[in-house]
Coordinates of C-alpha atoms in Angstrom, one line a residue:
M1474 CA 2.7 21.8 -29.4
T1475 CA 5.1 22.8 -32.1
T1476 CA 7.3 26.1 -32.3
Y1477 CA 8.9 27.0 -35.6
D1478 CA 9.5 29.7 -38.5
S1479 CA 6.3 29.2 -40.3
D1480 CA 7.7 31.4 -43.2
S1481 CA 10.6 28.9 -43.9
L1482 CA 9.2 25.6 -42.8
E1483 CA 6.1 23.5 -43.1
V1484 CA 5.6 21.3 -40.2
Q1485 CA 2.9 18.4 -40.2
V1486 CA 2.1 16.3 -37.1
L1487 CA -0.1 13.4 -37.3
T1488 CA -1.4 11.7 -34.2
R1489 CA -2.6 8.2 -33.3
C1490 CA -4.4 7.9 -30.0
N1491 CA -4.7 4.6 -28.0
H1492 CA -6.2 1.8 -30.0
E1493 CA -6.8 4.0 -33.2
S1494 CA -6.0 2.3 -36.4
G1495 CA -4.4 5.3 -38.4
F1496 CA -2.9 8.6 -37.9
T1497 CA -4.8 11.8 -38.0
E1498 CA -4.1 15.6 -37.8
K1499 CA -5.2 16.3 -34.2
T1500 CA -3.4 17.4 -31.0
V1501 CA -5.7 16.0 -28.4
C1502 CA -6.7 12.5 -27.5
N1503 CA -9.9 12.4 -25.6
D1504 CA -10.5 9.9 -22.9
H1505 CA -7.1 8.7 -23.2
P1506 CA -6.5 5.8 -20.4
V1507 CA -3.7 6.2 -17.9
G1508 CA -0.5 4.2 -19.3
G1509 CA -2.0 4.3 -22.8
R1510 CA 0.3 5.0 -25.9
I1511 CA 0.1 8.0 -28.2
D1512 CA 2.2 7.7 -31.5
Y1513 CA 3.2 10.7 -33.6
Q1514 CA 4.4 11.2 -37.1
I1515 CA 6.2 14.5 -37.9
S1516 CA 7.2 15.7 -41.1
V1517 CA 9.4 18.8 -41.8
K1518 CA 9.6 20.5 -45.3
P1519 CA 11.5 23.7 -46.2
K1520 CA 9.3 26.3 -48.0
R1521 CA 12.4 28.2 -49.4
C1522 CA 16.1 28.3 -49.2
F1523 CA 17.5 29.7 -46.0
A1524 CA 20.8 30.2 -44.7
G1525 CA 22.1 28.7 -41.3
K1526 CA 19.7 26.3 -39.2
K1527 CA 16.1 26.5 -38.2
T1528 CA 15.0 25.0 -34.9
V1529 CA 11.8 23.3 -34.6
S1530 CA 10.4 22.8 -30.9
L1531 CA 8.2 19.9 -30.2
K1532 CA 6.6 19.9 -26.6
M1533 CA 3.8 18.2 -24.9
V1534 CA 1.5 20.5 -23.0
A1535 CA 1.4 18.6 -19.8
L1536 CA 5.1 17.9 -19.8
D1537 CA 8.2 19.9 -19.2
D1538 CA 10.3 17.9 -21.6
Q1539 CA 10.6 19.1 -25.3
A1540 CA 12.5 17.8 -28.3
M1541 CA 14.7 20.3 -30.4
L1542 CA 15.1 19.6 -34.1
E1543 CA 17.5 21.5 -36.1
V1544 CA 16.7 21.9 -39.9
E1545 CA 19.3 22.9 -42.6
A1546 CA 18.1 23.4 -46.1
A1547 CA 20.3 22.2 -48.9
C1548 CA 19.8 24.9 -51.6
N1549 CA 22.7 24.1 -53.8
C1550 CA 22.8 20.8 -55.9
P1551 CA 25.2 18.5 -54.5
T1552 CA 28.4 17.7 -56.3
C1553 CA 27.2 14.6 -57.6
Q1554 CA 24.2 16.0 -59.2
R1555 CA 26.4 17.9 -61.5
L1556 CA 28.5 14.9 -62.8
P1557 CA 27.9 13.7 -66.3
T1558 CA 25.0 11.3 -66.8
P1559 CA 26.0 7.9 -65.4
D1560 CA 26.3 5.1 -67.7
Y1561 CA 23.1 3.0 -67.6
S1562 CA 24.8 0.1 -69.0
L1563 CA 26.7 -0.2 -65.6
P1564 CA 24.1 -1.3 -62.9
S1565 CA 25.0 -1.3 -59.5
S1566 CA 24.8 -4.3 -57.1
R1567 CA 23.4 -2.2 -54.4
C1568 CA 20.4 -1.7 -56.7
Q1569 CA 20.1 -5.3 -57.2
S1570 CA 21.8 -4.7 -60.7
R1571 CA 18.5 -3.3 -61.7
G1572 CA 19.6 0.4 -61.6
Y1573 CA 22.4 2.6 -61.0
L1574 CA 23.4 4.8 -58.0
Q1575 CA 23.0 8.5 -58.2
C1576 CA 24.2 10.6 -55.1
G1577 CA 23.7 7.5 -52.8
S1578 CA 20.1 6.6 -54.2
C1579 CA 19.1 4.1 -56.8
R1580 CA 17.7 5.1 -60.1
C1581 CA 15.9 2.0 -61.1
H1582 CA 15.6 0.7 -64.7
T1583 CA 12.2 0.7 -66.4
G1584 CA 10.1 -1.8 -64.8
F1585 CA 11.6 -1.7 -61.5
S1586 CA 11.2 0.2 -58.4
G1587 CA 11.7 0.5 -54.6
D1588 CA 14.5 2.1 -52.6
F1589 CA 16.9 -0.7 -54.0
C1590 CA 15.0 -1.8 -57.1
E1591 CA 13.7 -4.7 -55.4
C1592 CA 10.3 -4.4 -56.8
S1593 CA 9.8 -6.6 -59.8
A1594 CA 8.0 -5.7 -63.0
E1595 CA 4.9 -7.7 -61.8
T1596 CA 4.6 -5.8 -58.3
S1597 CA 5.4 -2.5 -59.9
A1598 CA 3.0 -2.8 -62.8
G1599 CA 1.1 0.6 -62.7
G1600 CA 3.5 2.6 -60.7
D1601 CA 4.1 3.4 -57.0
A1602 CA 0.5 4.4 -56.6
V1603 CA -1.0 1.1 -57.3
M1604 CA 1.6 -0.7 -55.0
I1605 CA 0.5 1.6 -52.2
V1606 CA -3.1 1.0 -52.9
Q1607 CA -2.2 -2.7 -52.5
C1608 CA -1.1 -2.1 -49.1
T1609 CA -4.5 -1.3 -47.9
Q1610 CA -7.2 -3.8 -47.3
E1611 CA -9.8 -1.8 -49.1
G1612 CA -7.3 -0.9 -51.9
A1613 CA -6.3 -4.5 -52.5
K1614 CA -10.0 -5.2 -53.2
E1615 CA -11.0 -2.0 -55.1
A1616 CA -7.5 -1.4 -56.7
S1617 CA -8.4 2.3 -56.8
V1618 CA -5.9 5.0 -56.5
C1619 CA -8.5 7.3 -55.0
I1620 CA -8.8 5.2 -52.0
L1621 CA -5.3 6.6 -50.9
S1622 CA -7.0 10.0 -49.9
N1623 CA -8.9 8.2 -47.2
I1624 CA -6.9 5.2 -46.0
A1625 CA -3.4 5.1 -44.9
P1626 CA -1.1 2.4 -46.2
C1627 CA -0.6 -0.5 -44.1
S1628 CA -3.2 0.8 -41.7
G1629 CA -0.6 3.7 -40.7
R1630 CA 1.6 1.0 -38.9
G1631 CA 4.3 0.2 -41.2
R1632 CA 5.8 0.9 -44.8
C1633 CA 4.6 -0.2 -48.1
T1634 CA 7.2 -1.7 -50.0
C1635 CA 6.6 -3.6 -53.4
G1636 CA 2.9 -3.6 -52.7
K1637 CA 3.6 -5.3 -49.4
C1638 CA 3.6 -3.9 -45.9
K1639 CA 6.6 -4.0 -43.5
C1640 CA 5.0 -3.4 -40.1
N1641 CA 6.4 -1.2 -37.6
L1642 CA 7.6 -2.7 -34.0
A1643 CA 6.9 -6.2 -33.0
R1644 CA 3.4 -5.5 -31.9
Y1645 CA 1.8 -5.1 -35.4
E1646 CA 1.1 -8.2 -37.6
G1647 CA -1.0 -9.1 -40.7
D1648 CA -0.8 -8.4 -44.5
Y1649 CA -1.8 -4.8 -43.7
C1650 CA -0.4 -4.2 -40.2
E1651 CA -4.0 -4.5 -39.1
C1652 CA -3.2 -6.8 -36.1
D1653 CA -2.4 -5.0 -33.0
R1654 CA -1.1 -7.6 -30.3
H1655 CA -1.2 -5.0 -27.7
G1656 CA -4.7 -3.6 -28.4
C1657 CA -6.6 -5.8 -26.1
K1658 CA -7.6 -4.9 -22.5
R1659 CA -5.3 -5.2 -19.6
A1660 CA -5.7 -6.9 -16.4
S1661 CA -6.7 -5.0 -13.4
D1662 CA -4.2 -6.7 -11.2
D1663 CA -1.0 -6.4 -13.1
N1664 CA -2.0 -4.2 -16.0
Q1665 CA -0.6 -6.6 -18.5
V1666 CA -2.4 -7.2 -21.9
C1667 CA -4.8 -10.3 -21.3
G1668 CA -3.4 -10.6 -18.0
G1669 CA 0.2 -11.6 -19.6
P1670 CA 1.2 -14.6 -21.5
Q1671 CA 0.6 -16.9 -18.8
R1672 CA -3.0 -16.1 -18.9
G1673 CA -4.1 -15.1 -22.4
I1674 CA -3.4 -14.1 -25.7
C1675 CA -4.3 -11.0 -27.6
Q1676 CA -6.1 -11.5 -31.1
C1677 CA -6.1 -9.1 -33.9
D1678 CA -9.8 -8.2 -33.2
G1679 CA -9.0 -6.7 -29.9
T1680 CA -10.2 -9.7 -27.8
C1681 CA -8.5 -11.9 -25.4
V1682 CA -8.3 -15.6 -25.7
C1683 CA -7.7 -17.1 -22.3
K1684 CA -5.6 -20.1 -21.4
P1685 CA -7.0 -23.1 -19.3
G1686 CA -7.7 -21.9 -15.9
Y1687 CA -8.7 -18.3 -16.7
T1688 CA -11.6 -16.4 -18.0
G1689 CA -13.0 -12.9 -18.5
D1690 CA -12.5 -10.3 -21.2
R1691 CA -9.1 -9.6 -19.6
C1692 CA -8.1 -13.2 -18.7
D1693 CA -7.9 -12.0 -15.2
C1694 CA -10.5 -14.2 -13.6
M1695 CA -9.5 -17.5 -12.2
K1696 CA -11.8 -20.5 -12.9
S1697 CA -10.5 -22.3 -9.9
V1698 CA -12.1 -22.0 -6.5
Q1699 CA -9.1 -23.4 -4.6
Q1700 CA -8.3 -19.8 -3.4
C1701 CA -11.7 -19.5 -1.7
I1702 CA -11.3 -23.0 0.2
D1703 CA -9.4 -23.4 3.4
P1704 CA -6.3 -25.5 2.7
N1705 CA -6.7 -27.1 6.2
N1706 CA -10.2 -28.2 5.2
P1707 CA -10.1 -29.2 1.5
A1708 CA -13.8 -30.6 1.9
G1709 CA -15.2 -27.5 3.3
P1710 CA -17.5 -25.1 1.3
K1711 CA -16.2 -22.1 -0.5
C1712 CA -15.7 -18.8 1.5
S1713 CA -16.5 -20.6 4.7
G1714 CA -20.3 -20.8 3.4
R1715 CA -20.5 -17.0 4.1
G1716 CA -19.9 -15.6 0.9
V1717 CA -19.6 -16.0 -2.9
C1718 CA -16.3 -17.1 -4.6
D1719 CA -15.8 -15.1 -7.9
C1720 CA -12.5 -15.1 -9.9
G1721 CA -10.6 -16.7 -6.9
Q1722 CA -11.8 -14.1 -4.4
C1723 CA -14.4 -14.4 -1.7
F1724 CA -17.0 -11.8 -1.5
C1725 CA -18.5 -12.0 2.1
N1726 CA -22.0 -11.9 3.2
S1727 CA -22.9 -9.1 5.5
G1728 CA -21.5 -9.6 8.9
Y1729 CA -18.5 -11.4 7.8
T1730 CA -15.0 -10.5 6.6
G1731 CA -11.5 -12.2 6.0
H1732 CA -10.0 -13.8 3.1
L1733 CA -12.3 -16.8 3.6
C1734 CA -15.0 -14.9 5.2
N1735 CA -14.1 -16.7 8.4
E1736 CA -14.1 -13.6 10.7
I1737 CA -16.8 -11.8 12.4
Q1738 CA -17.2 -8.0 10.8
G1739 CA -15.2 -5.8 13.3
G1740 CA -12.4 -8.3 13.9
E1741 CA -11.4 -9.8 17.3
S1742 CA -13.0 -6.7 19.5
A1743 CA -16.3 -7.7 17.9
L1744 CA -16.5 -11.0 19.7
C1745 CA -14.5 -9.8 22.9
T1746 CA -17.0 -6.9 23.4
D1747 CA -20.4 -8.9 22.5
R1748 CA -22.6 -8.9 25.7
D1749 CA -24.4 -12.1 24.8
V1750 CA -20.9 -13.9 24.4
E1751 CA -19.8 -12.4 27.8
R1752 CA -22.9 -13.8 29.5
C1753 CA -22.3 -17.1 27.8
V1754 CA -18.6 -17.3 28.9
L1755 CA -19.4 -16.3 32.5
C1756 CA -22.2 -19.0 32.8
L1757 CA -19.9 -21.9 31.4
R1758 CA -17.0 -20.9 33.4
D1759 CA -18.9 -20.7 36.7
S1760 CA -20.5 -24.1 35.9
L1761 CA -17.2 -25.8 34.9
V1762 CA -14.9 -24.4 37.7
K1763 CA -17.5 -25.5 40.3
A1764 CA -17.7 -29.1 38.9
F1765 CA -14.0 -29.6 38.4
D1766 CA -13.3 -28.0 41.9
K1767 CA -15.6 -30.5 43.3
S1768 CA -13.9 -33.3 41.3
E1769 CA -10.6 -32.4 42.6
T1770 CA -11.9 -32.4 46.3
T1771 CA -13.6 -35.7 45.8
G1772 CA -10.4 -37.4 44.5
A1773 CA -8.9 -38.9 41.2
D1774 CA -9.9 -42.4 42.1
D1775 CA -13.6 -41.3 41.0
T1776 CA -13.3 -42.6 37.3
S1777 CA -16.6 -40.7 36.5
I1778 CA -14.7 -37.4 36.8
S1779 CA -11.5 -36.4 35.3
P1780 CA -8.8 -34.2 36.9
I1781 CA -8.0 -30.9 35.3
A1782 CA -5.1 -32.0 33.4
N1783 CA -7.2 -34.5 31.5
I1784 CA -10.7 -33.0 31.8
V1785 CA -11.9 -33.9 28.4
T1786 CA -12.0 -36.7 26.1
P1787 CA -12.3 -36.0 22.4
A1788 CA -15.0 -37.6 20.4
I1789 CA -15.4 -37.5 16.5
H1790 CA -19.0 -37.2 15.3
S1791 CA -20.2 -38.4 12.0
N1792 CA -20.1 -35.2 10.4
G1793 CA -16.2 -34.8 11.2
E1794 CA -16.7 -32.3 14.2
V1795 CA -14.5 -32.8 17.1
V1796 CA -16.3 -32.3 20.4
Y1797 CA -15.4 -32.9 24.1
T1798 CA -17.4 -35.2 26.3
S1799 CA -17.3 -35.5 30.1
P1800 CA -20.3 -35.2 32.8
E1801 CA -18.9 -31.6 33.7
Y1802 CA -19.1 -30.4 30.2
A1803 CA -22.6 -31.9 29.5
N1804 CA -23.8 -30.3 32.7
A1805 CA -22.5 -26.9 31.7
A1806 CA -23.9 -27.1 28.2
A1807 CA -27.4 -27.9 29.9
V1808 CA -27.3 -25.2 32.4
C1809 CA -26.0 -22.4 30.1
G1810 CA -27.9 -23.5 27.0
S1811 CA -30.3 -20.5 27.3
A1812 CA -27.4 -18.1 28.0
C1813 CA -25.4 -19.3 25.0
N1814 CA -28.3 -19.4 22.5
G1815 CA -28.1 -17.1 19.6
T1816 CA -24.3 -16.7 19.9
V1817 CA -21.5 -18.3 17.8
I1818 CA -20.3 -20.5 20.9
D1819 CA -21.0 -24.1 20.6
T1820 CA -21.4 -25.4 24.0
A1821 CA -20.2 -28.7 22.8
R1822 CA -16.9 -27.2 21.8
V1823 CA -16.0 -25.4 25.0
K1824 CA -12.8 -26.4 27.1
L1825 CA -11.6 -25.3 30.5
I1826 CA -7.8 -24.8 30.5
D1827 CA -5.1 -23.6 32.5
N1828 CA -3.8 -20.1 31.9
N1829 CA -0.6 -21.2 30.5
E1830 CA -2.3 -23.3 27.8
Q1831 CA -3.3 -20.4 25.5
K1832 CA -2.6 -21.1 21.9
D1833 CA -0.6 -18.8 19.5
D1834 CA -3.3 -18.9 16.9
S1835 CA -6.2 -17.9 19.4
N1836 CA -7.7 -14.7 19.9
L1837 CA -7.6 -13.7 23.7
C1838 CA -10.4 -11.7 25.2
I1839 CA -10.8 -10.3 28.7
I1840 CA -14.1 -10.0 30.7
Y1841 CA -14.0 -7.4 33.5
T1842 CA -16.3 -8.4 36.5
D1843 CA -17.9 -6.2 39.1
D1844 CA -15.6 -7.6 41.8
S1845 CA -12.5 -6.0 40.1
C1846 CA -11.6 -9.4 38.6
R1847 CA -10.5 -10.4 35.1
I1848 CA -11.5 -13.5 33.3
F1849 CA -9.8 -14.7 30.1
F1850 CA -11.0 -16.8 27.3
T1851 CA -9.7 -17.5 23.9
Y1852 CA -11.6 -18.4 20.6
R1853 CA -10.5 -19.7 17.3
Y1854 CA -12.3 -20.6 14.1
S1855 CA -12.1 -24.4 13.6
D1856 CA -13.3 -26.8 10.9
A1857 CA -16.7 -26.7 12.3
I1858 CA -17.2 -23.2 11.2
Y1859 CA -17.7 -24.4 7.8
V1860 CA -20.7 -26.4 8.9
N1861 CA -22.5 -24.5 11.7
R1862 CA -20.7 -21.3 11.9
K1863 CA -19.2 -21.8 15.3
V1864 CA -16.0 -21.3 17.1
D1865 CA -13.9 -23.3 19.5
L1866 CA -13.9 -21.7 23.1
N1867 CA -11.1 -22.0 25.6
I1868 CA -11.9 -20.6 29.0
M1869 CA -9.1 -20.1 31.4
R1870 CA -9.7 -21.5 34.8
K1871 CA -8.1 -18.9 37.0
S1872 CA -9.2 -15.4 37.1
E1873 CA -7.0 -12.6 38.1
C1874 CA -8.4 -10.4 40.9
A1875 CA -7.2 -7.3 42.5
K1876 CA -6.1 -7.8 46.0
T1877 CA -8.6 -6.7 48.7
I1878 CA -7.3 -3.7 50.8
N1879 CA -8.4 -3.1 54.3
I1880 CA -9.8 0.4 54.6
L1881 CA -8.7 0.7 58.3
Y1882 CA -5.3 0.2 57.2
I1883 CA -5.6 3.0 54.7
V1884 CA -7.1 5.3 57.4
L1885 CA -4.6 4.4 60.0
G1886 CA -1.9 4.9 57.4
V1887 CA -3.3 8.4 56.6
V1888 CA -3.4 9.2 60.2
A1889 CA 0.0 8.0 60.8
G1890 CA 1.4 10.0 58.0
I1891 CA -0.4 13.2 59.3
V1892 CA 0.9 12.8 62.8
L1893 CA 4.4 11.9 61.6
G1894 CA 4.5 14.7 59.3
G1895 CA 3.5 17.1 61.9
I1896 CA 6.3 15.7 64.3
I1897 CA 8.8 16.2 61.6
L1898 CA 7.6 19.8 60.9
L1899 CA 7.8 20.6 64.8
L1900 CA 11.5 19.1 64.8
I1901 CA 12.4 21.1 61.8
Y1902 CA 10.9 24.3 63.4
K1903 CA 12.7 23.6 66.8
L1904 CA 16.0 22.8 64.9
V1905 CA 15.7 26.2 63.0
I1906 CA 14.8 28.2 66.2
T1907 CA 17.7 26.7 68.0
I1908 CA 20.4 27.5 65.3
D1909 CA 18.9 31.1 65.1
D1910 CA 19.4 31.5 68.9
R1911 CA 22.8 30.2 68.9
R1912 CA 23.7 32.5 66.2
E1913 CA 22.3 35.6 68.1
L1914 CA 24.1 34.5 71.3
A1915 CA 27.4 34.2 69.5
K1916 CA 26.8 37.8 68.1
F1917 CA 26.0 39.2 71.4
E1918 CA 28.9 38.0 73.2
Q1919 CA 31.2 39.2 70.4
Q1920 CA 29.9 42.8 70.9
G1921 CA 30.5 42.4 74.7
E1922 CA 34.1 41.5 74.1
N1923 CA 34.4 44.7 71.8
M1924 CA 33.0 47.1 74.5
R1925 CA 35.7 46.4 77.5
W1926 CA 37.8 49.7 78.7
E1927 CA 40.5 50.5 81.4
M1928 CA 39.0 51.2 84.9
A1929 CA 40.9 54.8 85.3
E1930 CA 39.4 56.2 82.0
N1931 CA 36.0 56.7 80.7
P1932 CA 36.4 56.6 76.9
I1933 CA 33.5 58.7 76.6
F1934 CA 34.4 61.4 79.3
E1935 CA 35.0 65.1 78.3
S1936 CA 36.7 67.6 80.7
P1937 CA 34.3 70.5 82.0
T1938 CA 37.3 73.1 81.7
T1939 CA 37.8 74.8 78.6
K1940 CA 41.0 77.1 78.1
V1941 CA 40.6 80.1 75.7
I1942 CA 43.6 82.1 74.7
N1943 CA 42.9 85.9 73.7
P1944 CA 45.1 86.6 70.8
T1945 CA 45.0 90.4 71.6
Y1946 CA 46.1 90.1 75.2
E1947 CA 49.4 91.7 76.0
E1948 CA 50.8 91.0 79.3
S1949 CA 51.5 94.4 81.3
G1950 CA 54.6 95.3 83.1
Y1951 CA 52.9 96.0 86.1

């Protein structure tokens, strides 16, 4: 949006929207992407001579910032224009010795042109119009001056000099500045053209040529699948066998999540709250605890039964899985086969451990039983998950139960509390009454002290005789 004195100035604004090849007279770029580039070319010409300075305000509709241009018209001819005609026999070195300087500009001899007369007679044949036409792809083919009305020289991205284009900025290349090295699609992860120089190179036709290891129209897709394989199990399948690896990222099947699709949907709580898993764990624990309690009472001399510290002997199967062997575990797997059927628990990969053996990389779950006890078990995804989607299960041997409280003790405690409370209240009441009685007694005794008088005189006695003197009485002489 421009604001200026239209009577004195002529302002033209040319716009080039993102990925467009040339400038056009428009003020709106439709469907412009976020972060895209918009270029402007602004020309200001005076219509008449005016005194002082005129201001041209340039402002974007959606922004608060604006650019202010001060324009001053040079109405009087400069002093140098009024000097005598220069001597054409004295060429200037600034003009390649092909012209002379006039007011700081080169006036070229016949057969030469350009800002510094650098264009030779061959390239300047036919005048500047032909040279400008040569700076357009179609113009170079057709050599028609009329093409200038429809095609901008140098694709609108550079300056035509001596029939050749000098491109603007470093992003444009080519004989006609037709190649835009920043016109390709940008990667979705880092917003760099063709994913940046490490991934691909932008071609002049707007397509990306990806470097080895990358693919896609933005070179943001990795060909390698190593990102989809567990580094601890290089021979395992992609995405744990539970998803598809695309561009180095796992897209998990329904019910699974995680970077490698090695977690059950819902996270840790999904397995801890699974009723089928809970039933399986309780069955395995009961069977194993009974078996190993029996082995401890039988004695360590029985070589068929191992003590709790060494209850399992690892064995490696042909498929690479590590399972635990002992009669107790074999029996527990047989007893709880139906209870554990359909769960992610592999009964061949269960271990009974002491409570202090919990691993840092394991998920801890708690089962609350009807007898107010808590049973703990941990699980972790092992290498076997890539084969049969199972987990390693460690069941803690000891459960935590709330201590049993005798109801009689509670009743007796309540009764004793009530009786004791009553006695305390009676004592407090008795104490208050005693203090109040003593206070009243002291008050009464003080009043008795104040009421004592002498034996000969009653302090409230009044004489029954009243003497009245008659003021008019005169004593006679007889």
